[in-house]
């Protein structure tokens, strides 16, 4: 591994932790639903809104990176994220939460598009998927901490703060400010953009033209399914426990943490397995686990079966993004910024899936939401043959 210095590597990995802030939307939407007495369809607007901005900002961020560089783009994303975490500390009205989740989505769209290519500037080697998976492991730590922070704030008396479950925004705000300051102080050598003088319109055209390549288009759809299942489980797992086991929200919120605990384990172990196994074999193994989890979540009505289902989808879904993303980058190495923008645009699946799942769950309970996620698992089975050995 090569790096400009150890501090540069640490700062980039710290940014992956901040990238995980976006996953607080799952548990936060459940608390907002309870506090504001919303239906599933309305509450699912929040995670959908977060990931809607990936559709709008991902490709423009790829163009922006060609103009100002990857590090400056990451710094911009961190600044927007910090503002999004500040807003809920002033209240949890519907308009405030809409603004906060929108800014969180915009900041995360910029971050995910620019941070993954920035990794190649501080590290190199033949195991890009493994390195990105380790970054996802760092990201997952923030993801599973969020529900615990929310539960702690909701169940403890915090007179000095007065933010109940929203204390998680205050904690992440402090971390976000620190990460911004750390990245700003380090030197990172970036490759000169070869197309920096090309018009913005031409760059957009070149980026979207990459979807004509089958591997890019199919990977884009694969990432849509991955994030749809991720956000869907994050949001739906507590609701399944409340529906079938009659758990209160503060107890059912553990389901979100359980999911991210196993995502974290999966990312950590995946960074090792992807160095010794063929990517396609590990991808297939992961999808098989996800298929088993869908069966558990659809048919299960006991705590053990449901917890197993949540754990299996957490582990199985943990390495899908890294394998898909690296597959696309390696397919078109000369257009990494543009490919990154397109792949992150695929996170728009986090908008589509919760909306459809909300309608399905209002119509037939949480089993309907599980069926929607199962469609994504079926596609990933079909995509397996496109993963490079």
Coordinates of N, CA and C in Angstrom, one line a residue, residues 129-256:
X129 N -11.3 -3.8 -4.5 CA -12.6 -4.2 -3.8 C -12.4 -4.4 -2.4
X130 N -11.2 -5.0 -2.0 CA -10.9 -5.2 -0.6 C -10.7 -3.9 0.2
X131 N -10.0 -3.0 -0.5 CA -9.8 -1.7 0.2 C -11.1 -0.9 0.4
X132 N -11.9 -0.9 -0.7 CA -13.2 -0.2 -0.6 C -14.1 -0.9 0.5
X133 N -14.0 -2.2 0.6 CA -14.8 -3.0 1.6 C -14.3 -2.6 3.0
X134 N -13.0 -2.4 3.2 CA -12.6 -1.9 4.5 C -13.1 -0.5 4.8
X135 N -13.2 0.3 3.8 CA -13.8 1.6 4.0 C -15.3 1.5 4.4
X136 N -16.0 0.5 3.8 CA -17.4 0.2 4.1 C -17.5 -0.3 5.6
X137 N -16.4 -1.0 6.0 CA -16.4 -1.5 7.4 C -16.4 -0.3 8.3
X138 N -15.5 0.7 8.0 CA -15.5 1.9 8.9 C -16.8 2.6 8.8
X139 N -17.4 2.7 7.6 CA -18.7 3.3 7.5 C -19.8 2.6 8.3
X140 N -19.7 1.3 8.4 CA -20.8 0.5 9.1 C -20.7 0.7 10.6
X141 N -19.5 1.1 11.1 CA -19.4 1.4 12.5 C -20.3 2.5 12.9
X142 N -20.3 3.6 12.1 CA -21.2 4.7 12.3 C -22.7 4.3 12.2
X143 N -22.9 3.4 11.2 CA -24.3 3.0 10.9 C -24.9 2.2 12.1
X144 N -24.2 1.3 12.8 CA -24.8 0.6 13.9 C -24.7 1.3 15.2
X145 N -23.9 2.4 15.3 CA -23.9 3.2 16.5 C -25.1 4.1 16.6
X146 N -25.6 4.5 15.4 CA -26.8 5.5 15.3 C -28.0 5.0 16.1
X147 N -28.5 3.7 15.9 CA -29.6 3.3 16.7 C -29.4 3.3 18.2
X148 N -28.2 2.9 18.6 CA -27.9 2.9 20.1 C -27.9 4.3 20.6
X149 N -27.4 5.3 19.9 CA -27.4 6.7 20.3 C -28.9 7.2 20.5
X150 N -29.7 6.8 19.4 CA -31.1 7.2 19.5 C -31.8 6.6 20.6
X151 N -31.6 5.3 20.9 CA -32.2 4.6 22.0 C -31.8 5.2 23.3
X152 N -30.5 5.5 23.4 CA -30.0 6.1 24.7 C -30.6 7.4 24.9
X153 N -30.7 8.2 23.9 CA -31.4 9.5 24.1 C -32.8 9.5 24.4
X154 N -33.5 8.4 23.8 CA -34.9 8.3 24.0 C -35.3 7.7 25.3
X155 N -34.4 6.9 25.9 CA -34.8 6.2 27.2 C -34.1 6.8 28.4
X156 N -33.2 7.7 28.2 CA -32.5 8.4 29.4 C -33.0 9.8 29.5
X157 N -32.9 10.3 30.7 CA -33.3 11.7 31.0 C -32.0 12.5 30.7
X158 N -32.2 13.4 29.8 CA -31.1 14.3 29.4 C -31.4 15.8 29.5
X159 N -31.6 16.2 30.8 CA -32.1 17.6 31.0 C -31.1 18.7 30.4
X160 N -29.8 18.3 30.4 CA -28.9 19.3 30.0 C -28.9 19.5 28.4
X161 N -29.4 18.5 27.7 CA -29.5 18.5 26.3 C -30.9 18.8 25.8
X162 N -31.8 18.0 26.3 CA -33.2 18.2 25.9 C -33.6 17.7 24.5
X163 N -32.7 16.9 23.9 CA -32.9 16.5 22.5 C -33.5 15.1 22.3
X164 N -33.8 14.4 23.4 CA -34.2 13.0 23.4 C -33.4 12.2 22.4
X165 N -34.1 11.5 21.5 CA -33.4 10.6 20.5 C -32.5 11.4 19.6
X166 N -32.8 12.7 19.4 CA -32.0 13.5 18.5 C -30.6 13.8 19.0
X167 N -30.2 13.3 20.2 CA -28.9 13.5 20.6 C -27.9 12.9 19.6
X168 N -28.3 11.9 18.8 CA -27.4 11.3 17.9 C -27.0 12.3 16.8
X169 N -27.8 13.3 16.5 CA -27.4 14.4 15.6 C -26.3 15.2 16.2
X170 N -26.4 15.5 17.5 CA -25.4 16.3 18.2 C -24.0 15.6 18.2
X171 N -24.0 14.3 18.5 CA -22.8 13.5 18.6 C -22.1 13.4 17.2
X172 N -22.9 13.1 16.2 CA -22.4 13.1 14.8 C -21.9 14.4 14.3
X173 N -22.6 15.5 14.8 CA -22.2 16.8 14.4 C -20.7 17.1 14.8
X174 N -20.4 16.7 16.0 CA -19.1 16.9 16.6 C -18.1 16.1 15.8
X175 N -18.4 14.9 15.5 CA -17.5 14.0 14.7 C -17.3 14.6 13.3
X176 N -18.4 15.1 12.7 CA -18.3 15.7 11.3 C -17.4 16.9 11.3
X177 N -17.5 17.7 12.3 CA -16.6 18.9 12.3 C -15.1 18.5 12.4
X178 N -14.9 17.5 13.3 CA -13.5 17.0 13.4 C -13.0 16.4 12.1
X179 N -13.8 15.6 11.4 CA -13.4 15.0 10.2 C -13.1 16.0 9.1
X180 N -13.8 17.1 9.1 CA -13.6 18.1 8.1 C -12.3 18.8 8.4
X181 N -12.0 19.1 9.6 CA -10.7 19.8 10.0 C -9.5 18.9 9.7
X182 N -9.7 17.6 10.0 CA -8.6 16.6 9.7 C -8.3 16.5 8.3
X183 N -9.3 16.3 7.4 CA -9.0 16.2 6.0 C -8.4 17.5 5.4
X184 N -8.9 18.6 5.9 CA -8.4 19.9 5.4 C -6.9 20.1 5.6
X185 N -6.4 19.5 6.6 CA -5.0 19.7 7.0 C -4.0 18.8 6.3
X186 N -4.4 17.8 5.6 CA -3.5 16.8 5.0 C -3.3 17.1 3.5
X187 N -2.1 16.7 3.0 CA -1.8 16.8 1.6 C -2.1 15.5 0.9
X188 N -2.9 15.6 -0.2 CA -3.2 14.4 -1.0 C -2.9 14.7 -2.5
X189 N -2.0 13.9 -3.1 CA -1.7 14.1 -4.5 C -2.7 13.5 -5.4
X190 N -3.4 14.3 -6.2 CA -4.4 13.8 -7.1 C -3.9 13.8 -8.5
X191 N -4.4 12.9 -9.4 CA -4.0 13.0 -10.8 C -4.6 14.2 -11.5
X192 N -3.9 14.8 -12.4 CA -4.5 15.9 -13.1 C -5.6 15.4 -14.0
X193 N -6.8 16.1 -13.9 CA -7.9 15.7 -14.8 C -7.6 16.0 -16.2
X194 N -7.7 15.0 -17.1 CA -7.3 15.2 -18.5 C -8.4 15.9 -19.3
X195 N -9.6 16.0 -18.7 CA -10.7 16.6 -19.5 C -11.2 17.9 -18.8
X196 N -10.3 18.5 -18.0 CA -10.8 19.6 -17.2 C -11.2 20.8 -18.1
X197 N -10.7 20.9 -19.3 CA -11.0 22.0 -20.2 C -12.2 21.7 -21.1
X198 N -12.8 20.5 -21.0 CA -13.9 20.2 -21.8 C -15.2 20.8 -21.2
X199 N -16.1 21.2 -22.1 CA -17.3 21.9 -21.6 C -18.1 21.0 -20.6
X200 N -18.8 21.6 -19.7 CA -19.6 20.9 -18.8 C -20.6 20.0 -19.5
X201 N -21.3 20.6 -20.5 CA -22.3 19.8 -21.3 C -21.7 18.6 -21.9
X202 N -20.5 18.7 -22.4 CA -19.8 17.6 -23.0 C -19.4 16.5 -22.0
X203 N -19.0 17.0 -20.8 CA -18.7 16.0 -19.7 C -19.9 15.2 -19.3
X204 N -21.1 15.9 -19.2 CA -22.3 15.2 -18.9 C -22.6 14.2 -19.9
X205 N -22.5 14.6 -21.2 CA -22.8 13.6 -22.3 C -21.9 12.4 -22.2
X206 N -20.6 12.7 -22.0 CA -19.6 11.5 -21.9 C -20.0 10.6 -20.8
X207 N -20.4 11.2 -19.6 CA -20.7 10.4 -18.5 C -21.9 9.5 -18.7
X208 N -23.0 10.0 -19.2 CA -24.2 9.2 -19.4 C -24.0 8.3 -20.6
X209 N -23.1 8.6 -21.5 CA -22.9 7.6 -22.6 C -22.3 6.3 -22.2
X210 N -21.6 6.4 -21.0 CA -21.0 5.1 -20.4 C -22.1 4.1 -20.1
X211 N -23.4 4.5 -19.9 CA -24.4 3.6 -19.7 C -24.7 2.7 -20.9
X212 N -24.2 3.0 -22.0 CA -24.3 2.2 -23.2 C -23.4 0.9 -23.1
X213 N -22.5 1.0 -22.2 CA -21.6 -0.2 -21.9 C -22.4 -1.2 -21.0
X214 N -22.7 -2.4 -21.5 CA -23.5 -3.3 -20.7 C -23.1 -3.5 -19.2
X215 N -21.7 -3.6 -19.0 CA -21.3 -3.8 -17.6 C -21.6 -2.6 -16.7
X216 N -21.5 -1.4 -17.3 CA -21.8 -0.2 -16.5 C -23.3 -0.1 -16.2
X217 N -24.1 -0.4 -17.2 CA -25.6 -0.3 -17.0 C -26.0 -1.4 -16.0
X218 N -25.6 -2.6 -16.1 CA -26.0 -3.7 -15.3 C -25.5 -3.5 -13.8
X219 N -24.3 -2.9 -13.7 CA -23.8 -2.6 -12.4 C -24.5 -1.5 -11.7
X220 N -24.9 -0.5 -12.5 CA -25.8 0.6 -12.0 C -27.1 0.0 -11.4
X221 N -27.7 -0.9 -12.1 CA -28.9 -1.5 -11.6 C -28.7 -2.4 -10.4
X222 N -27.5 -3.1 -10.4 CA -27.1 -3.9 -9.2 C -27.0 -3.0 -8.0
X223 N -26.4 -1.8 -8.1 CA -26.2 -0.9 -7.0 C -27.6 -0.4 -6.5
X224 N -28.5 -0.2 -7.5 CA -29.8 0.3 -7.1 C -30.5 -0.8 -6.2
X225 N -30.3 -2.0 -6.6 CA -30.9 -3.1 -5.8 C -30.2 -3.2 -4.4
X226 N -28.9 -3.1 -4.4 CA -28.2 -3.2 -3.1 C -28.6 -2.2 -2.1
X227 N -28.7 -0.9 -2.6 CA -29.0 0.1 -1.6 C -30.5 0.1 -1.3
X228 N -31.4 -0.4 -2.2 CA -32.8 -0.5 -1.9 C -33.0 -1.5 -0.8
X229 N -32.3 -2.6 -0.9 CA -32.3 -3.7 0.2 C -31.8 -3.1 1.5
X230 N -30.7 -2.4 1.4 CA -30.0 -1.8 2.6 C -30.9 -0.8 3.3
X231 N -31.5 0.2 2.6 CA -32.3 1.1 3.2 C -33.7 0.5 3.6
X232 N -34.1 -0.5 2.8 CA -35.4 -1.2 3.1 C -35.3 -1.9 4.4
X233 N -34.2 -2.7 4.6 CA -34.0 -3.4 5.9 C -33.8 -2.5 7.0
X234 N -33.0 -1.4 6.8 CA -32.7 -0.4 7.9 C -34.1 0.1 8.4
X235 N -35.0 0.4 7.5 CA -36.3 1.0 7.9 C -37.3 0.0 8.3
X236 N -37.3 -1.1 7.7 CA -38.4 -2.1 7.9 C -38.2 -3.1 9.0
X237 N -36.9 -3.4 9.3 CA -36.7 -4.4 10.3 C -37.3 -4.1 11.7
X238 N -37.2 -2.9 12.2 CA -38.0 -2.6 13.5 C -39.5 -2.8 13.3
X239 N -40.0 -2.4 12.2 CA -41.4 -2.5 12.0 C -41.9 -3.9 11.9
X240 N -41.1 -4.8 11.4 CA -41.4 -6.3 11.4 C -41.5 -6.8 12.8
X241 N -40.6 -6.4 13.7 CA -40.6 -6.8 15.1 C -41.8 -6.3 15.8
X242 N -42.1 -5.0 15.5 CA -43.3 -4.4 16.2 C -44.6 -5.0 15.7
X243 N -44.7 -5.4 14.4 CA -45.9 -6.0 13.9 C -46.1 -7.4 14.4
X244 N -45.0 -8.2 14.4 CA -45.2 -9.6 14.7 C -45.0 -10.0 16.1
X245 N -44.1 -9.2 16.8 CA -43.8 -9.6 18.2 C -44.3 -8.5 19.2
X246 N -45.0 -7.5 18.7 CA -45.6 -6.5 19.5 C -44.6 -5.8 20.4
X247 N -43.4 -5.6 19.8 CA -42.3 -4.9 20.6 C -42.6 -3.4 20.5
X248 N -42.2 -2.6 21.6 CA -42.2 -1.2 21.5 C -41.1 -0.7 20.7
X249 N -41.2 0.5 20.1 CA -40.1 1.0 19.2 C -38.8 1.0 19.8
X250 N -38.6 1.5 21.1 CA -37.3 1.6 21.7 C -36.6 0.2 21.7
X251 N -37.4 -0.9 21.9 CA -36.8 -2.2 21.9 C -36.6 -2.7 20.5
X252 N -37.6 -2.5 19.6 CA -37.4 -3.0 18.2 C -36.3 -2.3 17.5
X253 N -35.9 -1.1 17.9 CA -34.8 -0.4 17.3 C -33.5 -1.2 17.3
X254 N -33.4 -2.2 18.1 CA -32.2 -3.0 18.1 C -32.1 -3.7 16.8
X255 N -33.2 -4.0 16.1 CA -33.1 -4.7 14.8 C -32.2 -3.9 13.8
X256 N -32.3 -2.6 13.9 CA -31.4 -1.8 13.0 C -30.0 -2.0 13.4

